[in-house]
C-alpha positions in Angstrom: 89.0 100.0 72.8 91.2 97.9 70.7 93.9 95.6 72.1 96.7 97.8 70.7 95.4 100.9 72.4 95.1 99.0 75.7 98.7 98.0 75.4 99.8 101.5 74.7 97.7 102.8 77.6 99.4 100.1 79.9 102.9 101.2 78.7 102.1 104.8 79.4 100.8 103.8 82.9 104.0 101.8 83.4 106.3 104.8 82.6 104.1 107.1 84.7 104.6 104.8 87.7 108.3 104.7 86.9 108.4 108.5 87.2 106.5 108.2 90.5 109.0 105.7 91.8 111.8 108.0 90.7 110.2 110.9 92.5 109.7 108.9 95.7 113.4 107.9 95.7 114.3 111.5 95.2 112.1 112.4 98.1 113.8 109.8 100.2 117.2 111.2 99.2 116.0 114.7 100.3 115.1 113.4 103.8 118.3 111.4 104.0 120.4 114.5 103.0 118.6 116.6 105.5 119.4 114.2 108.3 123.1 114.0 107.3 123.4 117.8 107.1 121.9 118.3 110.6 124.0 115.5 112.0 127.2 117.0 110.5 126.5 120.4 112.3 125.2 119.1 115.6 127.1 115.8 115.8 123.9 113.9 116.7 120.3 113.5 115.7 117.5 113.6 118.3 115.5 110.4 118.2 112.1 112.3 118.1 113.3 114.3 115.1 114.3 111.1 113.2 110.9 109.5 114.0 109.1 112.7 112.8 111.1 112.8 109.6 110.4 109.1 109.0 106.7 109.6 109.6 106.6 112.7 107.3 108.4 110.7 104.5 106.0 107.8 104.9 102.9 109.9 104.7 104.2 111.9 101.7 105.3 108.9 99.8 102.0 107.1 100.5 100.1 110.2 99.4 102.1 110.4 96.2 101.6 106.7 95.4 97.9 106.7 96.1 97.3 109.9 94.1 99.5 108.6 91.2 97.7 105.2 91.1 94.4 106.9 91.1 95.3 109.4 88.4 97.2 107.0 86.2 95.1 103.8 86.4 91.8 104.9 88.0 92.8 103.3 91.3 93.3 99.8 89.8 96.5 98.2 91.0 98.0 95.9 88.4 101.3 94.1 88.6 103.1 96.3 86.1 102.1 99.4 88.2 104.1 98.1 91.1 106.9 96.9 88.9 107.1 100.4 87.3 107.3 102.1 90.7 110.1 99.8 91.9 112.0 100.1 88.6 111.8 103.9 88.8 113.3 103.9 92.3 116.1 101.5 91.2 116.9 103.6 88.1 117.2 106.7 90.4 119.5 104.9 92.8 121.8 103.6 90.1 122.0 106.6 87.8 120.8 109.8 89.4 121.5 109.4 93.1 125.3 109.8 93.0 124.9 113.2 91.5 121.6 114.3 93.0 122.4 113.0 96.5 125.6 115.1 96.7 123.9 118.2 95.3 120.9 117.9 97.7 123.3 117.3 100.7 125.3 120.4 99.8 122.2 122.5 99.6 120.9 121.3 103.0 124.3 121.6 104.6 124.5 125.3 103.4 121.0 126.0 104.7 121.8 124.5 108.1 125.0 126.5 108.3 123.3 129.7 107.5 120.5 129.0 110.0 123.0 128.2 112.7 124.9 131.5 112.0 121.6 133.4 112.2 120.6 131.7 115.4 124.0 132.2 117.1 124.1 135.9 116.1 120.5 136.5 117.3 121.3 134.6 120.6 124.5 136.6 121.2 122.7 139.9 120.4 119.8 139.0 122.7 122.2 138.1 125.5 124.0 141.4 125.1 120.9 143.4 125.1 118.9 141.6 127.8 121.5 140.2 130.2 124.2 142.9 130.1 124.1 143.8 133.8 123.0 140.4 135.0 125.8 138.7 133.1 128.5 140.8 134.7 127.2 140.1 138.1 127.0 136.4 137.4 130.5 136.4 136.0 131.8 138.2 139.2 130.1 135.7 141.4 131.3 132.7 139.5 134.9 134.0 139.5 134.7 134.6 143.2 133.3 131.2 143.8 136.1 129.6 141.8 138.8 131.5 143.7 137.3 130.5 147.0 137.1 126.9 145.9 140.7 126.9 144.8 141.8 128.3 148.2 139.9 125.6 150.0 141.4 122.8 147.9 144.9 124.2 148.5 144.3 124.2 152.3 143.1 120.6 152.0 146.4 119.6 150.3 145.2 119.0 146.8 148.0 119.9 144.4 146.2 119.8 141.0 142.8 121.1 140.3 140.9 119.8 137.3 137.6 121.0 135.8 136.8 123.6 138.3 
């Protein structure tokens, strides 16, 4: 192979790795938007969920990098391969992230809202079908318990009753 064809092949490898870095940054944005969408609906993230998301992202990004390096350069890691990957991620964050990040977040936010509506509807339906009689009995018992407690507190001389 001549020197010019080696240079062209290296430039193609560089741009291929830039696209890989761009894709990994996009993947990170997907996981970040998923975390924000869930937090907006719940108000908090469970620690184990965050750890699992981070682990999944790490494994996916590692797999993408290894496969891309193997396909592009035969598994040989040169300095311009690493530079191309980093540059691809930087280009994504400066130019594509402001638009793509908002778009991805809106999609995940809508998905989480729809899933929450489906879950709440199914939960209410199951509660109505399964616990119809038990729920009425429970409500009567809890109301009677609350009334008895209020009477006891009045006899004890407590004027205001909070959170009963």
